[in-house]
Amino acid sequence: MVMQLLLQAVTWLFPDFGFMWLVEEAKKNLPLELDFMNEGRNAEKMSEMLKDFTFLKVPKIHWDLSTKRILMMEFVEGGQVNDRQYMVQNGIDVNEVSRNLGKMYSEMIFVHGFVHCDPHPGNVLVRKCPKTKKPEIILLDHGLYQVLSDKFRLHYSRLWLSLISADMKGVEKYSRLLGAGDLYPLFACMLTARSWTAVNSGIDQTPVTQKEDVEIRTNAAQYLPQISTLLNKVPRQMLLLFKTNDLLRGIETTLQTRANASSFINMSRCCIRAVARHEKNNSQTRFKKMQIYFSEVFALWQINLYELLLWIKGSKLADWIVRILSQICWEQ
């Protein structure tokens, strides 16, 4: 009621800023977040859904000691995911943590459509697994999840594939299908937190610069009415994804791993799998299913090859090969 009263006053004072959707979302989400039985069920669903990710730890729920108002969980220690110093002191690979976090959320969003929507640093801990000694991500606070419809998830997957490949026709098409209308350039910039120039050039090919960050902050203030209009137009499912994207981007910025190639590689894999699964489920003939399967395998093979080339480029092996070739050329 307080939120509604304040937002009505803001709307009356500033008619261009329509944020009444905040009240609608709060009315829908607060009861879910305050129901700890719902949180416990979400935690177990997430644990089962991503059971193949050995780096993920979801604390066990003690149902015999839990009620709608009390949730009893296994106690797990760890440092906050944005605490780079903690990771360095404990011998935890910062890049591996960032890579696994991106992999985990890509799987939630694009493949399963069941998304943990509050990944702030207090809810995401890291530690060295006591058994394997490898980095482990501990995911807490499972009260708020977003369930994505298959149609929305498919359009969103295809939009990200278009953004990563700088396919501007695809960016426009799928942004419009997601409700952005003529504001699709702003929508693409909000999703990626990149400038329109970077989106056109390819967000995986254009490094983030301080100049671009300043430009984005300046434009955010300038385009606030359009941002407000856009948030009112897009499906409600998109609102929590915006929040999730921003929180994950904040963690990457703190860890100094923002917009690295591995995050786009993992995202591409999940998008390709999501689109291929949808097409296979909707194909009528075995031949068509096989065609989609081999197309998926080939696309994933290309990504694996690209990842291998990036690894070679960034490894000592690349320096060694360059030195040998330089020596041979010099001798000739």
Short mmCIF file of C-alpha atoms in Angstrom, two decimals:
data_model
loop_
_atom_site.label_atom_id
_atom_site.label_comp_id
_atom_site.label_asym_id
_atom_site.label_seq_id
_atom_site.Cartn_x
_atom_site.Cartn_y
_atom_site.Cartn_z
CA MET A 1 0.00 0.00 0.00
CA VAL A 2 2.89 2.36 0.81
CA MET A 3 4.55 1.59 -2.53
CA GLN A 4 1.27 2.15 -4.36
CA LEU A 5 0.67 5.50 -2.65
CA LEU A 6 4.22 6.74 -3.36
CA LEU A 7 4.15 5.62 -7.00
CA GLN A 8 0.78 7.27 -7.56
CA ALA A 9 2.30 10.51 -6.23
CA VAL A 10 5.33 10.11 -8.55
CA THR A 11 3.02 9.44 -11.52
CA TRP A 12 0.96 12.54 -10.67
CA LEU A 13 4.09 14.74 -10.37
CA PHE A 14 5.88 13.20 -13.37
CA PRO A 15 3.30 11.81 -15.85
CA ASP A 16 6.05 10.62 -18.24
CA PHE A 17 7.34 8.07 -15.71
CA GLY A 18 4.95 5.13 -15.43
CA PHE A 19 6.24 2.74 -12.78
CA MET A 20 2.94 1.34 -11.48
CA TRP A 21 4.06 -2.08 -12.76
CA LEU A 22 6.35 -2.16 -9.69
CA VAL A 23 3.27 -2.41 -7.47
CA GLU A 24 1.79 -5.19 -9.60
CA GLU A 25 5.01 -7.19 -9.41
CA ALA A 26 5.35 -6.64 -5.64
CA LYS A 27 1.77 -7.80 -5.03
CA LYS A 28 2.47 -10.97 -7.00
CA ASN A 29 5.98 -11.76 -5.70
CA LEU A 30 5.98 -10.78 -2.01
CA PRO A 31 3.55 -13.54 -0.88
CA LEU A 32 5.71 -16.11 -2.71
CA GLU A 33 8.91 -14.84 -1.08
CA LEU A 34 7.31 -14.98 2.37
CA ASP A 35 6.15 -18.60 1.93
CA PHE A 36 9.15 -20.67 3.06
CA MET A 37 7.57 -23.97 1.99
CA ASN A 38 7.54 -22.56 -1.54
CA GLU A 39 11.21 -21.58 -1.13
CA GLY A 40 12.11 -25.09 0.01
CA ARG A 41 10.36 -26.67 -2.99
CA ASN A 42 12.16 -24.27 -5.34
CA ALA A 43 15.52 -25.16 -3.77
CA GLU A 44 14.95 -28.89 -4.28
CA LYS A 45 13.71 -28.35 -7.84
CA MET A 46 16.84 -26.33 -8.68
CA SER A 47 19.11 -28.96 -7.08
CA GLU A 48 17.52 -31.70 -9.18
CA MET A 49 17.35 -29.61 -12.35
CA LEU A 50 21.08 -28.78 -12.33
CA LYS A 51 22.32 -31.98 -10.67
CA ASP A 52 24.86 -32.51 -13.49
CA PHE A 53 26.63 -29.29 -12.51
CA THR A 54 29.07 -30.64 -9.92
CA PHE A 55 30.22 -27.09 -9.09
CA LEU A 56 26.76 -26.12 -7.76
CA LYS A 57 25.75 -26.63 -4.12
CA VAL A 58 22.14 -26.05 -3.01
CA PRO A 59 21.85 -26.50 0.78
CA LYS A 60 19.64 -29.41 1.84
CA ILE A 61 16.19 -28.61 3.30
CA HIS A 62 15.25 -30.17 6.67
CA TRP A 63 11.51 -30.58 6.08
CA ASP A 64 10.83 -32.07 9.52
CA LEU A 65 11.92 -28.74 11.08
CA SER A 66 10.36 -26.40 8.48
CA THR A 67 6.98 -24.67 8.19
CA LYS A 68 5.47 -21.92 6.05
CA ARG A 69 7.11 -19.33 8.36
CA ILE A 70 10.34 -21.18 9.29
CA LEU A 71 12.84 -22.75 6.88
CA MET A 72 15.60 -24.97 8.26
CA MET A 73 18.49 -25.54 5.85
CA GLU A 74 21.90 -27.17 5.89
CA PHE A 75 24.60 -24.69 7.00
CA VAL A 76 27.30 -24.10 4.36
CA GLU A 77 30.21 -21.67 4.70
CA GLY A 78 31.73 -19.62 1.91
CA GLY A 79 32.80 -16.15 0.78
CA GLN A 80 30.59 -13.81 -1.21
CA VAL A 81 30.84 -14.22 -4.97
CA ASN A 82 32.03 -10.61 -5.40
CA ASP A 83 34.83 -10.98 -2.84
CA ARG A 84 37.80 -11.29 -5.19
CA GLN A 85 40.29 -11.04 -2.32
CA TYR A 86 38.67 -14.03 -0.54
CA MET A 87 39.02 -16.11 -3.71
CA VAL A 88 42.67 -15.16 -4.22
CA GLN A 89 43.49 -15.92 -0.56
CA ASN A 90 41.78 -19.34 -0.79
CA GLY A 91 43.24 -20.31 -4.16
CA ILE A 92 39.91 -20.12 -5.99
CA ASP A 93 40.07 -19.38 -9.73
CA VAL A 94 38.06 -16.17 -10.26
CA ASN A 95 37.61 -16.83 -13.99
CA GLU A 96 36.30 -20.35 -13.33
CA VAL A 97 33.76 -19.01 -10.82
CA SER A 98 32.55 -16.36 -13.29
CA ARG A 99 32.42 -18.91 -16.11
CA ASN A 100 30.42 -21.40 -14.01
CA LEU A 101 28.01 -18.71 -12.80
CA GLY A 102 27.29 -17.74 -16.41
CA LYS A 103 26.91 -21.40 -17.42
CA MET A 104 24.48 -22.02 -14.56
CA TYR A 105 22.25 -19.04 -15.36
CA SER A 106 22.32 -19.69 -19.12
CA GLU A 107 21.05 -23.21 -18.41
CA MET A 108 18.27 -21.86 -16.17
CA ILE A 109 17.12 -19.17 -18.60
CA PHE A 110 17.47 -20.67 -22.06
CA VAL A 111 17.13 -24.42 -21.49
CA HIS A 112 14.79 -24.86 -18.50
CA GLY A 113 12.94 -21.55 -18.23
CA PHE A 114 13.07 -21.68 -14.41
CA VAL A 115 15.20 -18.80 -13.17
CA HIS A 116 16.55 -17.87 -9.73
CA CYS A 117 15.90 -14.12 -9.77
CA ASP A 118 17.93 -12.74 -6.88
CA PRO A 119 21.64 -13.50 -7.49
CA HIS A 120 23.00 -10.63 -5.39
CA PRO A 121 26.34 -11.40 -3.64
CA GLY A 122 24.65 -12.25 -0.33
CA ASN A 123 22.79 -15.10 -2.05
CA VAL A 124 25.72 -16.52 -4.04
CA LEU A 125 28.67 -17.85 -2.06
CA VAL A 126 31.86 -19.58 -3.21
CA ARG A 127 34.22 -22.01 -1.53
CA LYS A 128 36.66 -24.80 -2.27
CA CYS A 129 34.69 -28.04 -2.22
CA PRO A 130 35.89 -30.06 0.81
CA LYS A 131 35.97 -33.27 -1.27
CA THR A 132 37.15 -32.25 -4.75
CA LYS A 133 39.06 -29.04 -3.77
CA LYS A 134 37.52 -27.41 -6.85
CA PRO A 135 35.60 -24.09 -6.79
CA GLU A 136 31.99 -24.54 -5.71
CA ILE A 137 29.08 -22.10 -6.02
CA ILE A 138 26.54 -22.11 -3.17
CA LEU A 139 23.13 -20.78 -4.21
CA LEU A 140 20.89 -19.41 -1.45
CA ASP A 141 17.46 -17.71 -1.16
CA HIS A 142 15.16 -19.64 -3.50
CA GLY A 143 12.03 -17.66 -2.70
CA LEU A 144 11.70 -15.80 -6.00
CA TYR A 145 11.82 -17.64 -9.32
CA GLN A 146 10.61 -16.64 -12.76
CA VAL A 147 8.94 -19.31 -14.89
CA LEU A 148 9.38 -18.54 -18.59
CA SER A 149 6.84 -19.72 -21.15
CA ASP A 150 8.21 -21.82 -24.02
CA LYS A 151 7.28 -19.12 -26.55
CA PHE A 152 9.02 -16.38 -24.57
CA ARG A 153 12.10 -18.57 -23.95
CA LEU A 154 12.41 -19.40 -27.66
CA HIS A 155 12.17 -15.75 -28.75
CA TYR A 156 14.64 -14.76 -26.02
CA SER A 157 17.11 -17.48 -27.10
CA ARG A 158 16.94 -16.40 -30.73
CA LEU A 159 17.34 -12.75 -29.72
CA TRP A 160 20.59 -13.53 -27.85
CA LEU A 161 21.91 -15.60 -30.76
CA SER A 162 21.22 -12.57 -32.98
CA LEU A 163 22.92 -10.21 -30.50
CA ILE A 164 26.02 -12.41 -30.25
CA SER A 165 26.32 -12.80 -34.04
CA ALA A 166 25.50 -9.09 -34.70
CA ASP A 167 22.50 -10.13 -36.83
CA MET A 168 20.64 -6.83 -36.71
CA LYS A 169 17.59 -8.10 -38.62
CA GLY A 170 17.26 -10.85 -36.02
CA VAL A 171 17.76 -8.36 -33.18
CA GLU A 172 14.91 -6.21 -34.53
CA LYS A 173 12.62 -9.18 -35.26
CA TYR A 174 12.90 -10.91 -31.88
CA SER A 175 12.94 -7.66 -29.89
CA ARG A 176 9.63 -6.75 -31.52
CA LEU A 177 8.25 -10.23 -30.78
CA LEU A 178 9.20 -9.65 -27.13
CA GLY A 179 7.16 -6.46 -27.04
CA ALA A 180 9.82 -3.79 -27.57
CA GLY A 181 8.24 -2.36 -30.75
CA ASP A 182 10.09 0.60 -32.25
CA LEU A 183 12.19 0.86 -29.07
CA TYR A 184 14.11 -2.30 -30.05
CA PRO A 185 17.53 -0.50 -30.15
CA LEU A 186 17.02 0.68 -26.56
CA PHE A 187 15.83 -2.82 -25.60
CA ALA A 188 19.00 -4.40 -27.02
CA CYS A 189 21.19 -1.87 -25.17
CA MET A 190 19.36 -2.47 -21.88
CA LEU A 191 19.71 -6.26 -22.20
CA THR A 192 23.42 -6.19 -22.97
CA ALA A 193 24.40 -3.00 -21.06
CA ARG A 194 26.30 -2.06 -24.21
CA SER A 195 26.07 0.92 -26.54
CA TRP A 196 24.18 0.65 -29.84
CA THR A 197 27.54 0.94 -31.62
CA ALA A 198 28.86 -2.12 -29.73
CA VAL A 199 25.65 -4.06 -30.45
CA ASN A 200 26.05 -3.34 -34.18
CA SER A 201 29.72 -4.36 -34.13
CA GLY A 202 29.14 -7.57 -32.13
CA ILE A 203 29.14 -7.58 -28.33
CA ASP A 204 31.53 -10.55 -28.20
CA GLN A 205 34.01 -8.80 -30.49
CA THR A 206 33.98 -5.31 -28.96
CA PRO A 207 35.67 -4.91 -25.54
CA VAL A 208 33.96 -2.85 -22.85
CA THR A 209 35.65 0.53 -22.33
CA GLN A 210 35.34 3.22 -19.67
CA LYS A 211 34.23 5.66 -22.38
CA GLU A 212 31.35 3.33 -23.31
CA ASP A 213 30.30 2.96 -19.65
CA VAL A 214 30.14 6.77 -19.28
CA GLU A 215 28.11 6.99 -22.50
CA ILE A 216 25.63 4.39 -21.23
CA ARG A 217 25.17 6.15 -17.87
CA THR A 218 24.63 9.49 -19.61
CA ASN A 219 22.11 8.02 -22.05
CA ALA A 220 20.26 6.16 -19.26
CA ALA A 221 19.37 9.50 -17.66
CA GLN A 222 18.52 11.06 -21.01
CA TYR A 223 16.22 8.20 -22.11
CA LEU A 224 14.47 7.58 -18.78
CA PRO A 225 10.94 8.26 -20.20
CA GLN A 226 11.57 5.81 -23.05
CA ILE A 227 12.95 3.24 -20.58
CA SER A 228 9.80 3.64 -18.50
CA THR A 229 7.63 3.14 -21.61
CA LEU A 230 9.61 0.05 -22.59
CA LEU A 231 9.29 -1.54 -19.13
CA ASN A 232 5.53 -1.10 -19.38
CA LYS A 233 5.42 -2.73 -22.85
CA VAL A 234 7.52 -5.87 -22.42
CA PRO A 235 6.09 -9.11 -20.95
CA ARG A 236 6.17 -9.30 -17.14
CA GLN A 237 8.59 -12.24 -17.46
CA MET A 238 11.18 -9.81 -18.82
CA LEU A 239 11.20 -7.56 -15.75
CA LEU A 240 12.88 -10.05 -13.41
CA LEU A 241 15.29 -11.06 -16.18
CA PHE A 242 16.43 -7.43 -16.43
CA LYS A 243 17.09 -7.49 -12.68
CA THR A 244 18.90 -10.85 -12.92
CA ASN A 245 21.06 -9.67 -15.83
CA ASP A 246 22.06 -6.51 -13.95
CA LEU A 247 23.01 -8.41 -10.79
CA LEU A 248 25.11 -10.91 -12.76
CA ARG A 249 26.78 -8.08 -14.68
CA GLY A 250 27.61 -6.35 -11.40
CA ILE A 251 29.33 -9.50 -10.14
CA GLU A 252 31.31 -9.83 -13.39
CA THR A 253 32.37 -6.18 -13.15
CA THR A 254 33.61 -6.66 -9.57
CA LEU A 255 35.49 -9.85 -10.52
CA GLN A 256 36.90 -8.06 -13.61
CA THR A 257 35.56 -10.77 -15.93
CA ARG A 258 32.79 -8.75 -17.58
CA ALA A 259 31.96 -9.54 -21.20
CA ASN A 260 34.69 -12.12 -21.59
CA ALA A 261 34.40 -14.58 -24.46
CA SER A 262 33.57 -17.60 -22.28
CA SER A 263 30.29 -16.07 -21.05
CA PHE A 264 29.08 -15.60 -24.64
CA ILE A 265 30.26 -19.11 -25.59
CA ASN A 266 28.23 -20.74 -22.80
CA MET A 267 25.23 -18.59 -23.62
CA SER A 268 25.45 -19.56 -27.30
CA ARG A 269 25.55 -23.26 -26.44
CA CYS A 270 22.41 -23.01 -24.31
CA CYS A 271 20.54 -20.93 -26.91
CA ILE A 272 21.39 -23.41 -29.68
CA ARG A 273 20.25 -26.36 -27.55
CA ALA A 274 17.00 -24.58 -26.60
CA VAL A 275 16.12 -23.71 -30.21
CA ALA A 276 17.07 -27.20 -31.50
CA ARG A 277 14.98 -28.91 -28.81
CA HIS A 278 11.96 -26.79 -29.73
CA GLU A 279 12.37 -27.51 -33.45
CA LYS A 280 12.79 -31.27 -32.86
CA ASN A 281 9.66 -31.37 -30.70
CA ASN A 282 7.67 -29.62 -33.43
CA SER A 283 9.03 -31.53 -36.45
CA GLN A 284 6.78 -34.20 -37.98
CA THR A 285 9.25 -36.47 -39.74
CA ARG A 286 12.24 -38.49 -38.61
CA PHE A 287 14.30 -37.02 -41.47
CA LYS A 288 13.60 -33.47 -40.26
CA LYS A 289 14.53 -34.44 -36.68
CA MET A 290 17.83 -35.90 -37.91
CA GLN A 291 18.49 -32.77 -39.97
CA ILE A 292 17.95 -30.56 -36.90
CA TYR A 293 20.12 -32.89 -34.78
CA PHE A 294 23.09 -32.72 -37.16
CA SER A 295 22.67 -28.96 -37.55
CA GLU A 296 22.79 -28.63 -33.74
CA VAL A 297 25.86 -30.89 -33.49
CA PHE A 298 27.65 -28.90 -36.20
CA ALA A 299 26.85 -25.55 -34.53
CA LEU A 300 28.08 -26.82 -31.14
CA TRP A 301 31.21 -28.25 -32.80
CA GLN A 302 31.95 -24.83 -34.30
CA ILE A 303 31.63 -23.25 -30.83
CA ASN A 304 33.96 -25.91 -29.34
CA LEU A 305 36.51 -25.22 -32.07
CA TYR A 306 36.28 -21.46 -31.47
CA GLU A 307 36.74 -22.03 -27.72
CA LEU A 308 39.80 -24.21 -28.40
CA LEU A 309 41.32 -21.50 -30.61
CA LEU A 310 40.73 -18.90 -27.90
CA TRP A 311 42.39 -21.19 -25.33
CA ILE A 312 45.41 -21.72 -27.58
CA LYS A 313 45.62 -17.98 -28.26
CA GLY A 314 45.64 -17.20 -24.53
CA SER A 315 47.97 -20.02 -23.46
CA LYS A 316 51.75 -20.31 -23.29
CA LEU A 317 51.53 -22.76 -26.18
CA ALA A 318 50.62 -19.90 -28.51
CA ASP A 319 53.67 -17.87 -27.39
CA TRP A 320 55.88 -20.93 -27.91
CA ILE A 321 54.54 -21.52 -31.46
CA VAL A 322 54.98 -17.83 -32.35
CA ARG A 323 58.60 -17.89 -31.11
CA ILE A 324 59.41 -21.00 -33.15
CA LEU A 325 57.82 -19.58 -36.32
CA SER A 326 59.64 -16.28 -35.79
CA GLN A 327 62.94 -18.14 -35.37
CA ILE A 328 62.36 -20.17 -38.54
CA CYS A 329 61.51 -17.03 -40.53
CA TRP A 330 64.56 -15.24 -39.13
CA GLU A 331 66.87 -18.10 -40.07
CA GLN A 332 65.47 -18.22 -43.61
#
